[in-house]
Amino acid sequence: MQKPVIAGVGFTKITAHWKYSLKDLAAEAALKALDDAGNSEIDAIVIGNMMSGIINGQENLGSLVAESIGLSGVPGVKVEAACASGAAAVMWAGLSVLSGVFDSVLAVGVEKMTDVTDNEDVSSALATAADYDYEVFFGATFPSLNALVMRSYAKTYKLSPEDFGYLPILMHKNAVDVAHAQLRFPIDMNGYLNSPIISDPLKLFDCAPIGDGAAALVITRRDVAKNSDHLVEIAGFGSATDILATYRRDDFTRLRAAELATKRALSMAELESKDFDIVQIHDAFSVIGYLNLEALGVVEKGKAHEFIASGDAERSGALPVNPEGGLKARGHPVGATGIYQIAELALQLSGRAASSQVEDAKVGVAMNVGGTGSNVIVHVLRRVE
Amino acid sequence: MQKPVIAGVGFTKITAHWKYSLKDLAAEAALKALDDAGNSEIDAIVIGNMMSGIINGQENLGSLVAESIGLSGVPGVKVEAACASGAAAVMWAGLSVLSGVFDSVLAVGVEKMTDVTDNEDVSSALATAADYDYEVFFGATFPSLNALVMRSYAKTYKLSPEDFGYLPILMHKNAVDVAHAQLRFPIDMNGYLNSPIISDPLKLFDCAPIGDGAAALVITRRDVAKNSDHLVEIAGFGSATDILATYRRDDFTRLRAAELATKRALSMAELESKDFDIVQIHDAFSVIGYLNLEALGVVEKGKAHEFIASGDAERSGALPVNPEGGLKARGHPVGATGIYQIAELALQLSGRAASSQVEDAKVGVAMNVGGTGSNVIVHVLRRVE
């Protein structure tokens, strides 16, 4: 089967973009991706976004973004899968390209989180990824649900507070020289351990920041791509859901949907976990990053902290993880994150990742997680030689 | 090219479902559709919904609905295109079936509009389909924008107030014997003309009501369908966007996106407008219903009211329109509406439409409109002999 390819990549810096609207951000990323792809004709636009209705008073992003880049008329739609909305947009764009109905589809992930200035409003909007009837109504927030997962994981594998620090420390280290990253400062173990408790045992430095950003990809097929110098193939993708309410799952220390999505993506790609040369994990919270690595089959259960501590996940390590700083330090504009992950991977595999470039990666994987693991989408990318 | 087929149809009554949640409604429709399809294995779930984040505090509907029908694990995603979210879900489900990656996909449209009791809250949520920066911020609501279109249309074609009454009167007449319809009472011209002005010249009886409902379809391919006695083919689909802010368009009396979407759907179906035996239009407001008929190429510009007044659009007429009562009287649960339209068409084409059944229709079309025509999706369905 012919696979979709990524022909163009574009994104904005992640920060509090006070001067830009949702539309401005989406347009900047989209125009960069179109330019990078040699300005392919676009047959449809798929927007990955989670909270535009609640935070920005704006739905109908398909029409909004199409118009903003001069493509009004083209089919346009928004796809939402909580924090996995970005990868969902890429996956459905990929499916539509495989259908043969569309040749080239623009996937744009965008989130403008700072249009509300009260953190409680952002927390409420994020909480719509949880189960309203059984979690949110009773006051659960996303940090509190992830604290539950972290507590259970720490207890099961007898982890110390330090053990969770290795991942955020590496992410901040990686982001320092990345121009589009949000938090470009290093942290050390002391700083991590002394960062405020958000929801015990979750510390401030376990959490990705709030930020605005947009990322875009031109997804097409090799036979219709306008350029051929930096194509990256989407060798496989897989998606899975899990029970929405966290407390109703059998085991808090596994992300079942992540395991299933990985299996599906690898099956489509005809590859195995050992084939990964570079990994993008969804480290919205440190423990979720660890659970990603386990679900991807690259570390044993309960050993993710040892893998990070060993140096193997560094840019120069055996299996680089989030070399641009991940959600923790590169930033996490929710509905855009999945597209940032795939975009960064595409740059790495085509040797265009600038300061964060790792050496000679041929196969990479990106895991984008919605809810506390209730909706997970995995993409396996391969360099086109 | 092999086309997608509709193997199963299910929906709920449309009303104020005080006792049911969004999840309950979605599950009822989905389980009926699965049963109707002979319980196909489902490879993915696509939810059409517009306002769940704002009104119900719930996004991540892919996971929620998958779980509610015992399919947790299956890929699940929400698709949003304002009031065209339902047809968008069907179109993207159709694309994914054509991709060959999925065999059978469940498309579910759901909207629970009565979880807020203040009409202003519903109006605000609906207004997210308009342009926030250039319309909503300045106080425009959906009725006021559609009143603008109605005023312009009436002036251009010299229409009297009576001329807009023919469509809602027919819709109420059609809905009287339809069990799942929301407004099952007839109205006459006097009642129409004396209904209160909502936004001059728009009257109350020009507007579809607020209501809760869900509709679902099992979309698959003929070679993998579990049943064969009532399959209906999706012969073609087409989608298009237009400038979001209504006032910025060149001509208020045309729905450009609707014309473009129709052209694309007909091209894929290899059919012409004259081939339609039955039509589903998006009569959220009377004038939008008329513009739909014109964009579909079944009436001349400015003549839609004459067509309706002539009786040709009745169930027994030359070209039946919304024989179950349309958005106006069957009901308009926003994100579900596009799936209701396609579901009612599928029932008609397979001879299963009960009291609303029209005679011997082979080809039908459904037009689902988001915004004031800023996002339009058209499906052309054909009876499988």
Tab-separated table of C-alpha atoms in Angstrom, chain A residues 1 21 23 43-46 50-54 56-64 66-67 71-82 88 91-96 98-102 105 124-125 127-134 136 237 239-245 248 260 264 268 370-372 374-375 377, chain B residues 1 21 23 43-46 50-54 56-64 66-67 71-82 88 91-96 98-102 105 124-125 127-134 136 237 239-245 248 260 264 268 370-372 374-375 377:
chain	number	residue	atom	x	y	z
A	1	MET	CA	0.000	0.000	0.000
A	21	SER	CA	-5.262	35.559	17.525
A	23	LYS	CA	-6.333	32.643	13.321
A	43	ASP	CA	-7.611	19.633	-1.431
A	44	ALA	CA	-8.726	19.855	2.197
A	45	ILE	CA	-7.772	21.349	5.546
A	46	VAL	CA	-8.011	19.473	8.852
A	50	MET	CA	-9.420	21.161	21.519
A	51	MET	CA	-10.595	24.312	23.288
A	52	SER	CA	-11.358	27.043	20.740
A	53	GLY	CA	-15.077	27.007	21.505
A	54	ILE	CA	-14.628	27.387	25.243
A	56	ASN	CA	-11.786	31.660	22.135
A	57	GLY	CA	-15.556	31.668	21.452
A	58	GLN	CA	-14.748	30.266	18.025
A	59	GLU	CA	-15.712	26.982	16.413
A	60	ASN	CA	-15.915	26.409	12.634
A	61	LEU	CA	-12.110	26.585	12.457
A	62	GLY	CA	-12.084	24.789	9.109
A	63	SER	CA	-13.679	27.822	7.457
A	64	LEU	CA	-11.718	30.319	9.568
A	66	ALA	CA	-9.097	28.225	5.084
A	67	GLU	CA	-10.046	31.882	4.700
A	71	LEU	CA	-7.959	29.030	0.512
A	72	SER	CA	-11.635	29.749	1.198
A	73	GLY	CA	-13.600	27.207	-0.807
A	74	VAL	CA	-11.448	24.231	0.124
A	75	PRO	CA	-13.133	21.652	2.445
A	76	GLY	CA	-12.235	22.395	6.066
A	77	VAL	CA	-13.011	20.676	9.327
A	78	LYS	CA	-11.904	20.583	12.956
A	79	VAL	CA	-10.920	17.302	14.604
A	80	GLU	CA	-10.907	16.941	18.380
A	81	ALA	CA	-9.532	14.173	20.569
A	82	ALA	CA	-8.643	16.137	23.723
A	88	ALA	CA	-5.935	12.957	15.261
A	91	MET	CA	-4.248	10.625	11.124
A	92	TRP	CA	-7.546	11.625	9.472
A	93	ALA	CA	-5.672	13.701	6.920
A	94	GLY	CA	-3.557	10.616	6.214
A	95	LEU	CA	-6.648	8.429	5.845
A	96	SER	CA	-8.180	10.906	3.387
A	98	LEU	CA	-5.026	7.122	1.244
A	99	SER	CA	-8.675	7.223	0.093
A	100	GLY	CA	-7.568	8.654	-3.227
A	101	VAL	CA	-10.259	11.355	-2.997
A	102	PHE	CA	-7.752	14.004	-1.887
A	105	VAL	CA	-4.242	17.784	2.736
A	124	SER	CA	-11.899	24.036	33.399
A	125	ALA	CA	-11.398	23.961	29.638
A	127	ALA	CA	-11.014	19.262	32.257
A	128	THR	CA	-13.455	18.722	29.372
A	129	ALA	CA	-11.020	15.949	28.332
A	130	ALA	CA	-12.010	14.056	31.488
A	131	ASP	CA	-15.394	12.479	32.241
A	132	TYR	CA	-17.774	15.312	33.104
A	133	ASP	CA	-20.337	13.165	34.909
A	134	TYR	CA	-17.929	11.118	37.010
A	136	VAL	CA	-15.242	16.981	36.558
A	237	PHE	CA	-0.465	5.091	12.416
A	239	SER	CA	-5.233	5.017	17.483
A	240	ALA	CA	-7.113	3.655	20.477
A	241	THR	CA	-9.472	4.787	23.213
A	242	ASP	CA	-9.718	3.736	26.843
A	243	ILE	CA	-12.318	4.218	29.588
A	244	LEU	CA	-12.687	7.965	30.092
A	245	ALA	CA	-12.930	8.167	33.879
A	248	ARG	CA	-12.671	3.206	36.606
A	260	LEU	CA	-2.939	-0.704	21.585
A	264	ARG	CA	-1.649	-0.849	15.471
A	268	MET	CA	0.698	-0.927	9.644
A	370	GLY	CA	-5.599	12.682	25.141
A	371	GLY	CA	-7.156	12.664	28.602
A	372	THR	CA	-5.272	10.581	31.146
A	374	SER	CA	-8.213	7.767	27.219
A	375	ASN	CA	-7.405	8.627	23.591
A	377	ILE	CA	-2.625	8.235	18.635
B	1	MET	CA	-13.996	3.299	-7.477
B	21	SER	CA	-27.114	12.906	29.036
B	23	LYS	CA	-23.688	10.046	26.314
B	43	ASP	CA	-12.985	-0.168	13.300
B	44	ALA	CA	-13.438	3.474	14.295
B	45	ILE	CA	-16.003	5.920	15.662
B	46	VAL	CA	-16.423	9.467	14.351
B	50	MET	CA	-20.477	21.196	17.736
B	51	MET	CA	-21.098	22.469	21.259
B	52	SER	CA	-20.318	19.738	23.799
B	53	GLY	CA	-17.349	21.620	25.241
B	54	ILE	CA	-19.261	24.823	25.798
B	56	ASN	CA	-21.915	20.107	28.361
B	57	GLY	CA	-18.381	20.636	29.715
B	58	GLN	CA	-17.356	17.566	27.758
B	59	GLU	CA	-14.902	17.129	24.921
B	60	ASN	CA	-13.133	13.849	24.097
B	61	LEU	CA	-16.434	12.437	22.813
B	62	GLY	CA	-14.641	9.766	20.807
B	63	SER	CA	-13.577	8.050	24.022
B	64	LEU	CA	-16.864	8.808	25.800
B	66	ALA	CA	-16.809	4.330	22.433
B	67	GLU	CA	-16.995	3.442	26.117
B	71	LEU	CA	-16.350	-0.425	22.278
B	72	SER	CA	-13.641	1.192	24.399
B	73	GLY	CA	-10.355	0.540	22.593
B	74	VAL	CA	-11.655	1.416	19.131
B	75	PRO	CA	-10.248	4.667	17.622
B	76	GLY	CA	-12.620	7.544	18.353
B	77	VAL	CA	-12.616	11.183	17.389
B	78	LYS	CA	-14.931	14.211	17.258
B	79	VAL	CA	-15.368	16.174	14.037
B	80	GLU	CA	-16.689	19.740	14.089
B	81	ALA	CA	-17.830	21.972	11.241
B	82	ALA	CA	-20.407	24.139	13.038
B	88	ALA	CA	-18.610	16.221	8.226
B	91	MET	CA	-17.801	12.423	5.018
B	92	TRP	CA	-14.634	11.711	7.009
B	93	ALA	CA	-15.947	8.287	7.964
B	94	GLY	CA	-16.564	7.677	4.257
B	95	LEU	CA	-13.049	8.806	3.367
B	96	SER	CA	-11.563	6.465	5.957
B	98	LEU	CA	-12.333	4.363	1.071
B	99	SER	CA	-8.747	4.424	2.414
B	100	GLY	CA	-8.915	0.681	2.988
B	101	VAL	CA	-7.496	1.124	6.497
B	102	PHE	CA	-10.938	0.735	8.115
B	105	VAL	CA	-16.904	3.038	10.760
B	124	SER	CA	-23.657	32.269	22.526
B	125	ALA	CA	-22.660	28.680	21.886
B	127	ALA	CA	-22.510	32.026	17.669
B	128	THR	CA	-19.125	30.248	17.798
B	129	ALA	CA	-19.998	29.172	14.229
B	130	ALA	CA	-19.713	32.832	13.166
B	131	ASP	CA	-16.546	34.939	13.063
B	132	TYR	CA	-15.686	35.829	16.656
B	133	ASP	CA	-13.441	38.787	15.824
B	134	TYR	CA	-15.693	40.458	13.245
B	136	VAL	CA	-19.709	37.840	17.603
B	237	PHE	CA	-19.847	13.699	-1.338
B	239	SER	CA	-17.571	19.875	0.884
B	240	ALA	CA	-16.618	23.532	0.632
B	241	THR	CA	-15.943	26.526	2.838
B	242	ASP	CA	-16.749	30.209	2.331
B	243	ILE	CA	-15.668	33.432	4.032
B	244	LEU	CA	-16.705	33.142	7.674
B	245	ALA	CA	-17.973	36.681	8.340
B	248	ARG	CA	-17.671	40.249	3.970
B	260	LEU	CA	-19.313	24.244	-4.835
B	264	ARG	CA	-18.107	18.231	-6.078
B	268	MET	CA	-17.949	12.155	-7.598
B	370	GLY	CA	-22.508	25.290	8.879
B	371	GLY	CA	-22.442	28.970	9.786
B	372	THR	CA	-24.391	31.203	7.436
B	374	SER	CA	-19.477	29.148	5.523
B	375	ASN	CA	-19.089	25.362	5.650
B	377	ILE	CA	-21.285	19.384	2.999
